[in-house]
Amino acid sequence: MRVLIVDDEVDILDLLDIWLTDDPRCEEVRRTDNLDEALSTVTAWTPHVLVLDFYIGKRTCVEILPSLRRACPRTRIIVHTASRRAAEAAGAVAAGADFVIEKNHYSIDALIDRILEPLDRPQHGDSAG
C-alpha cells in the first residue's frame, strides 16, 4: 500500500513515516509539510491512502480537499487532527475526506491499523450499495 503523509509537524511526519515503513502492509511512504505539494504528489503518484493533518500552518485541509478528491478519487483520505470540534470533522468529510481521526484517540498500533486497513470497501463518493 502506498501512503502519503501531510503534516506541518516534523515529529508527526517522522513518527508516522517510521511506523508505516516498518509495517509489511505498506510498500512505500512519501511525506510533505505543504498542501500544494500534497496536491502535486497525489496527481503524479496516486497513493492508496492520504493521511492529512487538519491544520497546515494557517490553512486548513478543507480548502484543498475537493481538489485532492478530484485528483485521486479512489484514494482513502484520512484527516488526522488534534481538534475535537465536531463541526471541523463534518466539514472535512463534506469536503472529501473519508473520515477523521483524532490524534490522541488511538494507540499507535490502532492508528496504523486504521490507516492500513484493507481498501476493499467503498471509497468516498462510491455508493455503499
mmCIF file of C-alpha atoms in Angstrom:
data_model
loop_
_atom_site.group_PDB
_atom_site.id
_atom_site.type_symbol
_atom_site.label_atom_id
_atom_site.label_comp_id
_atom_site.label_asym_id
_atom_site.label_seq_id
_atom_site.Cartn_x
_atom_site.Cartn_y
_atom_site.Cartn_z
ATOM 1 C CA MET A 1 0.000 0.000 0.000
ATOM 2 C CA ARG A 2 1.297 3.490 -0.890
ATOM 3 C CA VAL A 3 0.759 6.180 1.765
ATOM 4 C CA LEU A 4 1.258 9.952 1.601
ATOM 5 C CA ILE A 5 1.531 11.783 4.936
ATOM 6 C CA VAL A 6 0.852 15.530 5.013
ATOM 7 C CA ASP A 7 1.595 17.332 8.280
ATOM 8 C CA ASP A 8 3.464 20.504 9.215
ATOM 9 C CA GLU A 9 4.843 18.966 12.413
ATOM 10 C CA VAL A 10 8.150 17.247 11.635
ATOM 11 C CA ASP A 11 7.856 14.932 14.641
ATOM 12 C CA ILE A 12 4.489 13.627 13.416
ATOM 13 C CA LEU A 13 5.874 13.152 9.897
ATOM 14 C CA ASP A 14 8.900 11.291 11.258
ATOM 15 C CA LEU A 15 6.906 9.019 13.572
ATOM 16 C CA LEU A 16 4.227 8.104 11.039
ATOM 17 C CA ASP A 17 6.903 7.562 8.400
ATOM 18 C CA ILE A 18 8.841 5.165 10.674
ATOM 19 C CA TRP A 19 5.763 3.268 11.872
ATOM 20 C CA LEU A 20 4.295 2.898 8.391
ATOM 21 C CA THR A 21 7.600 1.998 6.737
ATOM 22 C CA ASP A 22 8.140 -0.732 9.342
ATOM 23 C CA ASP A 23 4.732 -2.276 8.623
ATOM 24 C CA PRO A 24 4.847 -5.019 5.965
ATOM 25 C CA ARG A 25 1.432 -3.931 4.583
ATOM 26 C CA CYS A 26 2.973 -0.633 3.464
ATOM 27 C CA GLU A 27 5.077 -0.696 0.307
ATOM 28 C CA GLU A 28 6.042 2.990 0.126
ATOM 29 C CA VAL A 29 5.635 6.154 2.207
ATOM 30 C CA ARG A 30 6.018 9.695 0.954
ATOM 31 C CA ARG A 31 5.590 12.825 3.011
ATOM 32 C CA THR A 32 5.247 16.570 2.787
ATOM 33 C CA ASP A 33 4.526 19.516 5.057
ATOM 34 C CA ASN A 34 2.825 21.547 2.335
ATOM 35 C CA LEU A 35 -0.744 21.375 0.985
ATOM 36 C CA ASP A 36 0.209 22.497 -2.526
ATOM 37 C CA GLU A 37 2.941 19.862 -2.703
ATOM 38 C CA ALA A 38 0.424 17.293 -1.465
ATOM 39 C CA LEU A 39 -1.809 18.056 -4.440
ATOM 40 C CA SER A 40 1.046 17.737 -6.945
ATOM 41 C CA THR A 41 2.204 14.499 -5.290
ATOM 42 C CA VAL A 42 -1.214 12.803 -5.389
ATOM 43 C CA THR A 43 -1.641 13.869 -9.006
ATOM 44 C CA ALA A 44 1.675 12.334 -10.043
ATOM 45 C CA TRP A 45 1.834 9.352 -7.673
ATOM 46 C CA THR A 46 -1.749 8.382 -6.682
ATOM 47 C CA PRO A 47 -1.314 6.949 -3.189
ATOM 48 C CA HIS A 48 -3.717 4.358 -1.819
ATOM 49 C CA VAL A 49 -4.043 6.350 1.413
ATOM 50 C CA LEU A 50 -3.534 10.026 2.207
ATOM 51 C CA VAL A 51 -3.103 10.975 5.878
ATOM 52 C CA LEU A 52 -3.737 14.697 6.084
ATOM 53 C CA ASP A 53 -3.392 16.991 9.096
ATOM 54 C CA PHE A 54 -6.406 19.284 9.526
ATOM 55 C CA TYR A 55 -4.296 22.413 10.148
ATOM 56 C CA ILE A 56 -1.245 23.045 7.970
ATOM 57 C CA GLY A 57 0.222 26.335 9.076
ATOM 58 C CA LYS A 58 -2.543 28.932 8.851
ATOM 59 C CA ARG A 59 -4.530 26.857 6.338
ATOM 60 C CA THR A 60 -6.967 24.009 6.833
ATOM 61 C CA CYS A 61 -7.196 20.914 4.713
ATOM 62 C CA VAL A 62 -10.844 21.724 3.919
ATOM 63 C CA GLU A 63 -9.777 24.276 1.315
ATOM 64 C CA ILE A 64 -7.798 21.699 -0.682
ATOM 65 C CA LEU A 65 -9.823 18.530 -0.052
ATOM 66 C CA PRO A 66 -12.109 18.956 -3.108
ATOM 67 C CA SER A 67 -9.036 19.286 -5.366
ATOM 68 C CA LEU A 68 -7.382 16.289 -3.708
ATOM 69 C CA ARG A 69 -10.548 14.235 -4.141
ATOM 70 C CA ARG A 70 -10.769 15.139 -7.847
ATOM 71 C CA ALA A 71 -7.082 14.298 -8.335
ATOM 72 C CA CYS A 72 -7.344 10.931 -6.591
ATOM 73 C CA PRO A 73 -10.968 9.767 -6.396
ATOM 74 C CA ARG A 74 -10.107 6.218 -5.230
ATOM 75 C CA THR A 75 -7.564 7.246 -2.562
ATOM 76 C CA ARG A 76 -8.681 6.858 1.054
ATOM 77 C CA ILE A 77 -8.277 10.315 2.623
ATOM 78 C CA ILE A 78 -7.898 10.344 6.393
ATOM 79 C CA VAL A 79 -7.844 13.675 8.188
ATOM 80 C CA HIS A 80 -5.675 13.489 11.296
ATOM 81 C CA THR A 81 -6.387 16.222 13.838
ATOM 82 C CA ALA A 82 -5.799 17.276 17.429
ATOM 83 C CA SER A 83 -9.044 19.259 17.343
ATOM 84 C CA ARG A 84 -12.146 17.761 18.925
ATOM 85 C CA ARG A 85 -14.583 20.096 17.197
ATOM 86 C CA ALA A 86 -17.304 18.027 15.558
ATOM 87 C CA ALA A 87 -18.056 20.773 13.032
ATOM 88 C CA GLU A 88 -14.493 20.647 11.723
ATOM 89 C CA ALA A 89 -14.697 16.894 11.268
ATOM 90 C CA ALA A 90 -18.023 17.207 9.464
ATOM 91 C CA GLY A 91 -16.577 19.917 7.230
ATOM 92 C CA ALA A 92 -13.603 17.729 6.300
ATOM 93 C CA VAL A 93 -15.842 14.794 5.403
ATOM 94 C CA ALA A 94 -18.190 17.052 3.414
ATOM 95 C CA ALA A 95 -15.175 18.434 1.529
ATOM 96 C CA GLY A 96 -13.934 14.966 0.516
ATOM 97 C CA ALA A 97 -12.282 13.130 3.419
ATOM 98 C CA ASP A 98 -13.347 9.560 4.097
ATOM 99 C CA PHE A 99 -13.089 10.034 7.849
ATOM 100 C CA VAL A 100 -11.370 11.986 10.626
ATOM 101 C CA ILE A 101 -9.105 10.533 13.318
ATOM 102 C CA GLU A 102 -8.264 12.421 16.499
ATOM 103 C CA LYS A 103 -4.505 12.327 17.065
ATOM 104 C CA ASN A 104 -4.791 11.450 20.732
ATOM 105 C CA HIS A 105 -7.679 8.997 20.384
ATOM 106 C CA TYR A 106 -5.835 5.921 19.074
ATOM 107 C CA SER A 107 -2.898 3.836 20.284
ATOM 108 C CA ILE A 108 -0.029 3.693 17.796
ATOM 109 C CA ASP A 109 -0.947 0.152 16.718
ATOM 110 C CA ALA A 110 -4.631 1.012 16.313
ATOM 111 C CA LEU A 111 -3.771 4.147 14.332
ATOM 112 C CA ILE A 112 -1.515 2.248 11.915
ATOM 113 C CA ASP A 113 -4.156 -0.485 11.549
ATOM 114 C CA ARG A 114 -6.799 2.160 10.788
ATOM 115 C CA ILE A 115 -4.569 3.799 8.171
ATOM 116 C CA LEU A 116 -3.628 0.495 6.534
ATOM 117 C CA GLU A 117 -6.979 -1.294 6.747
ATOM 118 C CA PRO A 118 -7.868 -3.100 3.523
ATOM 119 C CA LEU A 119 -9.115 -0.951 0.681
ATOM 120 C CA ASP A 120 -11.831 -3.412 -0.374
ATOM 121 C CA ARG A 121 -14.639 -1.181 0.887
ATOM 122 C CA PRO A 122 -16.424 1.622 -0.992
ATOM 123 C CA GLN A 123 -14.447 4.843 -1.005
ATOM 124 C CA HIS A 124 -15.756 8.388 -0.642
ATOM 125 C CA GLY A 125 -18.204 9.078 -3.379
ATOM 126 C CA ASP A 126 -18.872 5.394 -4.147
ATOM 127 C CA SER A 127 -22.299 4.046 -3.395
ATOM 128 C CA ALA A 128 -22.463 1.805 -0.356
ATOM 129 C CA GLY A 129 -24.874 -0.469 -2.209
#
